[in-house]
Coordinates of C-alpha atoms and ligand atoms in Angstrom, one line a residue:
M294 CA 0.0 0.0 0.0
V295 CA 1.4 3.4 -1.0
I296 CA 1.1 6.1 1.6
A297 CA -0.4 9.0 -0.2
T298 CA -3.2 11.6 -0.4
V299 CA -5.2 10.8 -3.5
N300 CA -8.3 13.1 -3.7
P301 CA -11.1 10.7 -4.7
F302 CA -13.1 13.7 -6.2
T303 CA -10.5 13.7 -9.0
N304 CA -8.6 10.5 -8.4
K305 CA -5.4 12.6 -8.6
T306 CA -2.5 12.2 -6.3
V307 CA -2.0 15.3 -4.1
K308 CA 1.0 14.2 -2.1
N309 CA 3.2 11.1 -1.5
F310 CA 4.7 10.2 1.8
A311 CA 7.8 8.1 2.5
E312 CA 7.4 5.1 4.7
D313 CA 9.1 5.4 8.1
T314 CA 12.5 3.7 8.0
P315 CA 13.3 0.9 10.5
E316 CA 15.6 3.4 12.3
K317 CA 12.8 5.9 12.7
I318 CA 10.4 3.2 14.0
E319 CA 13.0 2.0 16.5
K320 CA 13.5 5.6 17.7
A321 CA 9.8 6.2 18.0
L322 CA 9.3 3.0 20.1
T323 CA 12.2 3.9 22.4
T324 CA 10.8 7.4 22.9
A325 CA 7.3 6.1 23.6
N326 CA 8.5 3.5 26.0
A327 CA 10.7 6.0 27.9
E328 CA 7.8 8.5 28.0
F329 CA 5.5 5.8 29.5
T330 CA 7.7 5.8 32.6
H331 CA 7.0 9.5 33.0
W332 CA 3.4 9.6 31.8
S333 CA 2.2 6.7 33.9
H334 CA 3.2 8.7 37.0
T335 CA 1.4 11.9 36.1
S336 CA -1.8 12.8 37.8
Y337 CA -5.3 12.5 36.3
E338 CA -5.4 16.3 36.3
E339 CA -2.3 16.6 34.2
R340 CA -3.6 14.0 31.7
A341 CA -7.0 15.7 31.6
N342 CA -5.3 19.1 30.9
L343 CA -3.6 17.7 27.9
L344 CA -6.8 16.1 26.5
H345 CA -8.7 19.4 27.0
K346 CA -6.1 21.3 25.2
V347 CA -6.2 18.8 22.3
A348 CA -10.0 19.2 22.2
A349 CA -9.6 23.0 22.1
I350 CA -7.1 23.0 19.3
I351 CA -9.3 20.6 17.3
R352 CA -12.3 23.0 17.7
Q353 CA -10.2 26.1 16.8
R354 CA -9.0 24.3 13.6
K355 CA -12.3 22.7 12.8
D356 CA -12.6 24.0 9.2
E357 CA -9.1 23.2 8.2
L358 CA -9.2 19.7 9.7
A359 CA -12.6 19.0 8.1
H360 CA -11.1 20.1 4.7
L361 CA -8.3 17.7 5.2
I362 CA -10.7 14.7 5.8
T363 CA -12.7 15.6 2.8
T364 CA -9.6 16.0 0.6
E365 CA -8.2 12.6 1.6
M366 CA -11.3 10.4 1.7
G367 CA -14.1 12.3 0.1
K368 CA -16.5 12.7 3.1
L369 CA -19.2 15.5 2.6
I370 CA -17.8 18.6 4.2
A371 CA -20.7 19.1 6.6
E372 CA -20.1 15.5 7.9
S373 CA -16.4 16.1 8.2
I374 CA -17.1 19.1 10.4
G375 CA -19.5 16.9 12.5
E376 CA -16.8 14.3 12.8
V377 CA -14.2 16.8 14.0
E378 CA -16.6 18.2 16.6
L379 CA -17.4 14.7 17.8
S380 CA -13.7 13.9 18.2
A381 CA -13.2 17.1 20.3
D382 CA -16.2 16.0 22.4
I383 CA -14.6 12.6 23.0
F384 CA -11.3 14.1 24.2
D385 CA -13.2 16.3 26.6
Y386 CA -15.5 13.5 27.8
Y387 CA -12.6 11.2 28.8
A388 CA -10.7 14.2 30.4
D389 CA -13.8 14.9 32.5
N390 CA -14.8 11.3 33.3
G391 CA -11.7 9.2 33.1
E392 CA -10.7 9.5 36.7
R393 CA -14.2 8.4 37.8
F394 CA -14.1 5.3 35.5
L395 CA -10.6 4.5 36.8
A396 CA -11.3 4.9 40.5
D397 CA -10.4 2.0 42.8
K398 CA -13.3 -0.5 43.0
P399 CA -13.7 -2.0 46.5
V400 CA -14.3 -5.8 46.6
K401 CA -16.3 -7.2 49.5
T402 CA -14.3 -9.9 51.1
E403 CA -14.6 -12.0 54.3
R404 CA -11.6 -10.4 56.0
G405 CA -9.7 -7.2 55.7
E406 CA -9.9 -4.9 52.7
A407 CA -9.6 -5.6 49.0
M408 CA -9.8 -3.4 45.9
I409 CA -9.3 -3.4 42.2
R410 CA -6.8 -0.7 41.1
H411 CA -6.7 0.3 37.4
S412 CA -3.0 0.6 36.4
P413 CA -1.7 1.5 33.0
I414 CA 0.1 -1.2 31.0
G415 CA 2.5 0.6 28.6
V416 CA 2.7 1.4 25.0
V417 CA -0.5 0.4 23.1
L418 CA -0.9 0.2 19.4
G419 CA -3.9 1.5 17.5
V420 CA -4.4 0.5 13.9
E421 CA -7.1 2.8 12.4
P422 CA -9.2 2.9 9.3
W423 CA -9.7 5.8 6.9
N424 CA -13.5 6.1 7.1
F425 CA -13.5 8.4 10.2
P426 CA -9.9 9.6 10.3
F427 CA -10.3 11.7 13.5
Y428 CA -13.1 10.0 15.4
Q429 CA -11.6 6.5 15.2
V430 CA -8.3 7.8 16.6
A431 CA -10.1 9.9 19.3
R432 CA -12.0 6.9 20.7
F433 CA -8.8 4.9 21.0
A434 CA -6.4 7.6 22.1
A435 CA -8.4 9.6 24.6
P436 CA -9.2 6.8 27.1
N437 CA -5.8 5.3 26.8
I438 CA -3.9 8.5 27.4
M439 CA -6.2 9.2 30.4
I440 CA -5.4 5.7 31.8
G441 CA -1.7 6.6 31.7
N442 CA -0.8 4.5 28.7
V443 CA 1.0 6.0 25.7
V444 CA -0.2 5.3 22.2
V445 CA 1.4 4.5 18.9
I446 CA -1.0 4.9 15.9
K447 CA -0.7 3.2 12.5
H448 CA -3.3 5.1 10.5
A449 CA -4.7 4.0 7.1
S450 CA -2.3 4.7 4.3
I451 CA -4.8 6.8 2.4
V452 CA -5.2 9.5 5.2
P453 CA -1.5 10.4 6.0
Q454 CA -2.2 14.1 6.4
C455 CA -5.0 13.5 8.9
A456 CA -2.7 11.1 10.8
I457 CA 0.2 13.7 10.9
A458 CA -2.2 16.5 11.9
I459 CA -3.4 14.6 15.0
E460 CA 0.2 14.0 16.1
N461 CA 1.1 17.7 15.6
I462 CA -2.0 18.7 17.7
F463 CA -0.7 16.6 20.6
R464 CA 2.7 18.3 20.4
E465 CA 1.1 21.7 20.1
A466 CA -1.0 21.0 23.1
G467 CA 2.2 20.3 25.2
G468 CA 2.2 16.5 25.0
H469 CA 5.8 15.2 25.4
A470 CA 7.2 13.2 22.5
G471 CA 6.1 9.7 22.9
V472 CA 2.6 10.3 24.5
Y473 CA 1.1 10.1 21.0
T474 CA 3.2 8.8 18.2
N475 CA 2.2 8.4 14.5
L476 CA 3.9 5.8 12.4
L477 CA 3.8 6.0 8.6
I478 CA 3.9 2.3 7.7
P479 CA 1.8 0.1 5.5
G480 CA -0.6 -2.5 7.0
R481 CA 1.6 -5.5 6.1
H482 CA 4.3 -4.2 8.6
V483 CA 1.9 -4.2 11.6
S484 CA 2.4 -7.8 12.6
K485 CA 6.1 -7.3 13.1
L486 CA 5.3 -4.5 15.7
L487 CA 3.4 -7.0 17.8
S488 CA 6.6 -9.0 18.5
D489 CA 8.4 -5.9 19.9
H490 CA 8.6 -6.1 23.6
R491 CA 7.7 -2.4 24.1
I492 CA 4.2 -2.8 22.5
K493 CA 2.0 -4.3 25.2
A494 CA -1.4 -4.6 23.4
A495 CA -3.2 -3.6 20.2
S496 CA -6.5 -2.5 18.9
L497 CA -7.5 -2.6 15.2
T498 CA -10.5 -1.1 13.5
G499 CA -10.9 -2.3 10.0
S500 CA -11.6 -5.3 7.8
E501 CA -11.8 -8.9 8.9
E502 CA -8.6 -9.8 7.1
A503 CA -6.6 -7.1 8.8
G504 CA -8.2 -7.9 12.1
A505 CA -7.4 -11.6 11.8
N506 CA -3.8 -10.8 10.9
L507 CA -3.4 -8.5 13.9
A508 CA -5.1 -11.0 16.3
A509 CA -2.8 -13.8 15.1
A510 CA 0.3 -11.8 15.7
A511 CA -1.0 -10.6 19.1
G512 CA -1.9 -14.2 20.1
K513 CA 1.5 -15.5 19.0
N514 CA 3.1 -12.9 21.3
L515 CA 0.6 -13.3 24.1
K516 CA -0.7 -9.8 23.9
K517 CA -4.3 -8.7 24.3
S518 CA -6.2 -7.3 21.2
V519 CA -9.4 -5.6 20.6
L520 CA -11.0 -5.8 17.2
E521 CA -13.7 -3.5 15.7
L522 CA -14.4 -5.0 12.3
G523 CA -17.1 -4.8 9.6
G524 CA -20.8 -5.0 9.9
S525 CA -24.0 -5.5 8.0
D526 CA -26.6 -3.9 10.2
A527 CA -30.2 -4.9 9.9
F528 CA -32.7 -2.0 9.8
I529 CA -36.0 -3.7 10.8
V530 CA -39.3 -1.9 10.0
L531 CA -42.3 -3.4 11.8
D532 CA -45.9 -3.0 10.8
D533 CA -46.6 -0.4 13.4
A534 CA -43.6 1.9 12.5
D535 CA -44.0 5.5 11.5
I536 CA -43.0 4.9 7.9
D537 CA -42.2 8.5 6.9
K538 CA -39.8 8.8 9.8
A539 CA -38.4 5.4 9.2
V540 CA -37.6 6.4 5.6
E541 CA -35.8 9.5 6.8
W542 CA -33.7 7.5 9.2
A543 CA -33.1 4.8 6.6
Y544 CA -31.7 7.4 4.3
F545 CA -29.4 8.7 7.0
G546 CA -28.5 5.2 8.2
R547 CA -27.5 4.2 4.7
M548 CA -26.0 7.4 3.2
N549 CA -24.1 8.9 6.1
N550 CA -20.4 9.0 5.1
T551 CA -21.6 7.9 1.6
G552 CA -22.5 4.5 3.1
Q553 CA -18.9 3.8 4.3
C554 CA -19.7 3.2 8.0
C555 CA -19.2 0.0 9.8
I556 CA -22.5 0.7 11.6
A557 CA -24.4 1.8 8.4
S558 CA -27.8 0.3 8.0
K559 CA -27.1 -2.1 5.2
R560 CA -30.0 -4.6 5.2
F561 CA -33.5 -3.1 5.3
I562 CA -35.8 -5.9 6.6
V563 CA -39.4 -4.7 6.2
V564 CA -42.5 -6.7 7.1
D565 CA -44.9 -7.3 4.2
A566 CA -47.7 -5.1 5.6
V567 CA -45.6 -2.0 5.0
A568 CA -43.0 -3.2 2.5
E569 CA -44.5 -1.6 -0.5
E570 CA -45.0 1.8 1.1
F571 CA -41.5 1.8 2.6
T572 CA -39.8 0.7 -0.6
K573 CA -41.6 3.4 -2.7
K574 CA -40.8 6.2 -0.4
F575 CA -37.2 5.1 0.3
V576 CA -36.4 4.8 -3.4
L577 CA -37.8 8.3 -3.9
R578 CA -35.7 9.6 -1.0
M579 CA -32.5 8.0 -2.5
S580 CA -33.3 9.5 -6.0
N581 CA -32.1 12.7 -7.7
L582 CA -29.3 13.4 -5.2
K583 CA -27.0 16.3 -6.2
V584 CA -23.7 14.7 -7.2
G585 CA -20.6 16.9 -6.9
D586 CA -17.6 18.2 -5.0
P587 CA -17.7 17.0 -1.4
Q588 CA -16.2 20.3 -0.3
D589 CA -19.4 22.1 -1.5
L590 CA -22.0 22.3 1.2
D591 CA -24.9 21.6 -1.1
T592 CA -23.5 18.3 -2.5
Q593 CA -25.6 15.3 -1.5
L594 CA -23.6 12.5 -3.1
G595 CA -19.8 12.7 -3.0
P596 CA -17.2 10.1 -4.1
L597 CA -16.3 7.0 -2.3
S598 CA -12.9 6.9 -0.5
S599 CA -10.9 5.6 -3.5
E600 CA -11.1 4.2 -7.0
E601 CA -10.6 0.6 -5.6
A602 CA -13.7 1.1 -3.4
V603 CA -15.9 1.9 -6.4
V604 CA -14.5 -1.0 -8.4
H605 CA -15.2 -3.4 -5.5
L606 CA -18.7 -2.1 -4.8
E607 CA -19.8 -2.1 -8.5
D608 CA -18.6 -5.7 -8.7
Q609 CA -20.7 -6.6 -5.7
V610 CA -23.8 -5.1 -7.3
R611 CA -23.0 -6.9 -10.5
R612 CA -22.7 -10.2 -8.7
A613 CA -26.0 -9.6 -6.8
V614 CA -27.8 -8.9 -10.1
K615 CA -26.3 -12.0 -11.7
D616 CA -27.7 -14.0 -8.7
G617 CA -31.2 -12.7 -9.3
A618 CA -31.3 -9.3 -7.5
K619 CA -33.5 -6.5 -9.0
V620 CA -32.2 -3.0 -9.3
L621 CA -34.8 -0.5 -8.2
L622 CA -32.4 2.5 -8.4
G623 CA -28.8 3.2 -9.6
G624 CA -26.4 0.3 -9.7
K625 CA -23.6 1.8 -11.8
R626 CA -20.5 4.0 -11.4
I627 CA -21.2 7.6 -12.4
D628 CA -19.7 8.6 -15.7
R629 CA -17.5 11.4 -14.5
E630 CA -14.0 12.0 -13.1
G631 CA -13.5 10.6 -9.5
A632 CA -14.6 7.7 -7.4
F633 CA -18.4 8.1 -7.8
I634 CA -21.1 5.4 -7.8
E635 CA -24.9 5.9 -8.0
A636 CA -27.1 5.7 -4.9
T637 CA -28.5 2.2 -5.3
V638 CA -31.4 0.2 -4.1
L639 CA -31.7 -3.6 -4.6
T640 CA -34.4 -6.1 -3.8
E641 CA -34.8 -9.8 -4.3
V642 CA -31.4 -10.6 -3.0
K643 CA -31.8 -14.2 -2.0
P644 CA -31.3 -14.7 1.8
G645 CA -28.4 -17.2 2.1
S646 CA -26.8 -16.3 -1.2
P647 CA -23.1 -15.4 -1.0
I648 CA -23.7 -11.6 -1.6
S649 CA -26.3 -11.5 1.2
Y650 CA -23.4 -12.3 3.7
E651 CA -21.1 -9.6 2.3
E652 CA -20.7 -6.1 3.7
M653 CA -21.6 -3.4 1.1
F654 CA -19.4 -0.4 1.9
G655 CA -21.0 2.4 0.0
P656 CA -24.5 3.8 -1.0
V657 CA -26.1 0.5 -1.8
A658 CA -29.2 -0.5 0.1
V659 CA -30.8 -4.0 0.0
I660 CA -34.5 -4.3 0.9
Y661 CA -35.8 -7.6 2.1
S662 CA -39.5 -8.1 2.7
V663 CA -40.5 -10.7 5.3
K664 CA -43.9 -12.0 6.6
D665 CA -43.6 -10.9 10.3
E666 CA -41.6 -9.9 13.3
Q667 CA -40.1 -13.4 13.9
A668 CA -39.0 -13.7 10.3
A669 CA -37.4 -10.2 10.5
I670 CA -35.4 -11.3 13.6
A671 CA -34.4 -14.6 12.0
L672 CA -33.1 -12.8 8.8
A673 CA -31.4 -10.1 10.9
N674 CA -29.5 -12.8 12.7
D675 CA -28.6 -14.7 9.5
S676 CA -25.3 -12.8 9.1
P677 CA -21.7 -13.5 9.8
F678 CA -21.5 -10.1 11.3
G679 CA -22.8 -8.9 14.7
L680 CA -22.1 -5.2 15.0
G681 CA -25.3 -3.1 15.3
G682 CA -28.9 -3.0 14.2
S683 CA -32.1 -1.2 14.6
V684 CA -35.8 -1.7 15.0
F685 CA -38.6 0.7 14.0
T686 CA -41.9 0.4 15.9
R687 CA -44.2 2.7 17.7
D688 CA -44.4 0.2 20.6
I689 CA -41.2 0.7 22.6
E690 CA -41.7 -2.5 24.7
R691 CA -42.1 -4.5 21.5
G692 CA -38.9 -2.8 20.2
K693 CA -37.0 -3.9 23.4
R694 CA -38.3 -7.5 23.0
V695 CA -37.0 -7.6 19.4
A696 CA -33.7 -5.9 20.4
D697 CA -33.2 -8.7 23.0
Q698 CA -33.4 -11.3 20.2
I699 CA -30.9 -9.6 17.9
N700 CA -27.4 -11.1 18.1
T701 CA -25.2 -8.0 17.8
G702 CA -23.2 -5.8 20.1
M703 CA -25.6 -2.8 19.7
V704 CA -29.3 -2.4 18.9
F705 CA -31.0 1.0 18.6
I706 CA -34.8 1.4 18.7
N707 CA -36.2 4.0 16.3
H708 CA -32.7 5.2 15.2
P709 CA -29.9 3.7 13.0
T710 CA -26.9 2.4 15.0
W711 CA -25.0 5.4 16.2
T712 CA -22.2 6.6 18.5
A713 CA -21.6 9.1 21.3
P714 CA -18.7 9.5 23.7
E715 CA -20.5 7.9 26.6
L716 CA -22.0 4.8 24.7
P717 CA -20.0 1.6 24.4
F718 CA -19.2 0.5 20.9
G719 CA -18.4 -2.9 19.5
G720 CA -19.7 -6.2 18.1
V721 CA -19.8 -9.9 18.3
K722 CA -19.3 -12.7 15.7
R723 CA -17.1 -11.6 12.8
S724 CA -17.5 -7.9 13.8
G725 CA -14.8 -8.5 16.4
Y726 CA -14.5 -8.4 20.2
G727 CA -13.9 -6.0 23.0
R728 CA -15.4 -2.5 23.3
E729 CA -14.3 1.1 22.7
L730 CA -15.8 4.1 24.5
S731 CA -17.6 4.3 27.9
S732 CA -16.3 2.6 31.0
L733 CA -16.2 -0.7 29.0
G734 CA -13.7 0.8 26.6
V735 CA -11.6 2.3 29.3
E736 CA -11.2 -1.0 31.0
E737 CA -9.8 -2.9 27.9
F738 CA -6.1 -1.9 28.3
V739 CA -5.6 -1.6 32.0
N740 CA -4.2 -3.9 34.5
K741 CA -7.1 -4.6 36.9
K742 CA -4.8 -5.2 39.8
L743 CA -6.1 -6.7 43.0
I744 CA -4.8 -5.1 46.2
R745 CA -5.6 -7.0 49.3
V746 CA -4.9 -5.8 52.8
S747 CA -4.7 -8.4 55.6
D748 CA -4.2 -8.2 59.3
V749 CA -0.8 -9.7 60.0
N750 CA -2.4 -11.3 63.1
D751 CA -5.0 -13.2 61.2
P752 CA -4.9 -17.0 61.8
L753 CA -3.1 -19.0 59.2
Ligands
NAP190 P1 -8.6 -2.2 6.3 O1 -8.1 -2.3 4.9 O2 -8.6 -3.4 7.1 O3 -7.6 -1.1 7.0 C1 -7.8 -0.8 8.4 C2 -6.4 -0.6 8.9 O4 -5.7 -1.8 9.0 C3 -5.5 0.3 8.1 O5 -4.7 1.1 8.9 C4 -4.7 -0.7 7.3 O6 -3.5 -0.2 6.8 C5 -4.5 -1.8 8.3 N1 -4.1 -3.0 7.7 C6 -4.3 -3.5 6.5 N2 -3.8 -4.8 6.4 C7 -3.3 -5.1 7.6 C8 -2.7 -6.3 8.1 N3 -2.5 -7.3 7.3 N4 -2.4 -6.3 9.4 C9 -2.6 -5.2 10.2 N5 -3.1 -4.1 9.7 C10 -3.5 -4.0 8.5 O7 -10.0 -1.6 6.4 P2 -10.6 -0.3 5.7 O8 -10.9 -0.6 4.3 O9 -9.7 0.9 6.0 O10 -11.9 0.0 6.6 C11 -13.1 -0.5 6.2 C12 -13.5 -1.6 7.1 O11 -13.4 -1.2 8.5 C13 -14.9 -2.0 7.0 O12 -15.1 -3.4 7.0 C14 -15.6 -1.4 8.1 O13 -16.9 -2.0 8.5 C15 -14.6 -1.5 9.2 N6 -14.8 -0.6 10.3 C16 -15.2 -1.1 11.5 C17 -15.5 -0.2 12.6 C18 -15.9 -0.7 13.9 O14 -15.8 0.0 14.9 N7 -16.4 -2.0 14.0 C19 -15.3 1.2 12.4 C20 -14.9 1.6 11.1 C21 -14.7 0.7 10.1 P3 -3.3 0.3 5.3 O15 -4.2 1.4 5.0 O16 -1.8 0.6 5.2 O17 -3.6 -0.9 4.4

């Protein structure tokens, strides 16, 4: 993988970056490891001050950073601004709440006193994807830095300027060299890092293949890993749903980030009683989008992240059609410069067919109609993935009952799967394991150390 900024609006290379040399990587790991000795002994107040400063700089530079995201991976500019703001909120949230999450937890014991202390573990590696270049880093880095760990980030090769910008922000905020380190290396070099004694654990957000590689290397070296992988979220519409509202949320759930979200609504499972109405209205909502420059505020459909992404998605649509799917809208790449593909709606994808088990990472919605609630749940669970999912119904108790039967890490009622600094995030099955964000995320890379106090005069 070449490390470069290639603007997907034009498919032209903007800037190439040299890979870090082995000497540079060695120096970075030595610095990070040395800084851990210092950082792990700082107070929560000092750590929170750094994170608050990082958040403040991100907010000051909101427009510039959003412009960078849009240039490197094509996100609509309003969404890039939203991502930058959310990232600043995450840094602030863990600065404000980290100490509370990490407080000693007393353990009731028959004699004496016992507690769990949360101690930092060292240098932790974060391998990050391009689809949310700031948010993904924030949700890994903020809790870890608050814990007293130091982080080394290997960001996706197509967003090097975002990667470098975040490291620079940490330095500008007063972070010592080694608290936050960015490495410019391709994914295939990641496994080697896991065998370095200075790296104590790793988290990867990305594809199943990359996750499996990282987990294998972590396992071989007896190190903990957290994996946040792909998803194919079901968006269930029950007979009592508010269809107009469901259509609006369906559009948002599928089209946010031009469909390139792990938690995007990808499989629309609609009960027969409302399937026709939902389908008609949803196809209309996906139609006639204004295609153009993602830097323009009025553009509704921008490019995908790269030319490769369009080629792959178009091939998936072609295979679905070959296998009997019907195209209700779109289906082809757009005949213009850049990595554009039409907003697409498919039906009649056969449950159980190979394509029904693949993740469609772009603006392609698949609508399935099913006879009732139980059939909707069964189809939702017929997926190798288990990330998120949603249920639309006017009856909240019914929604909770359905949510209980969906085998994923997150289920939202009357909203597509979503994220916030305080909500845990993660999946089951081939969507990975472990959690990011909330107290659950904070606890992934800590030593939960038992401290037990006994009376020396206790009987043996
Ligand atoms: P990707 O190709 O797996 O890349 C993700 C990261 O892994 C990049 O930094 C990449 O580096 C690195 N990588 C690639 N091959 C590797 C290997 N063999 N060993 C270790 N690291 C390796 O995924 P992507 O295309 O950027 O992201 C899309 C995928 O991420 C989708 O499946 C999406 O659903 C998933 N995702 C999941 C979540 C979640 O929280 N569950 C969130 C966002 C995205 P290079 O760029 O250098 O190849």
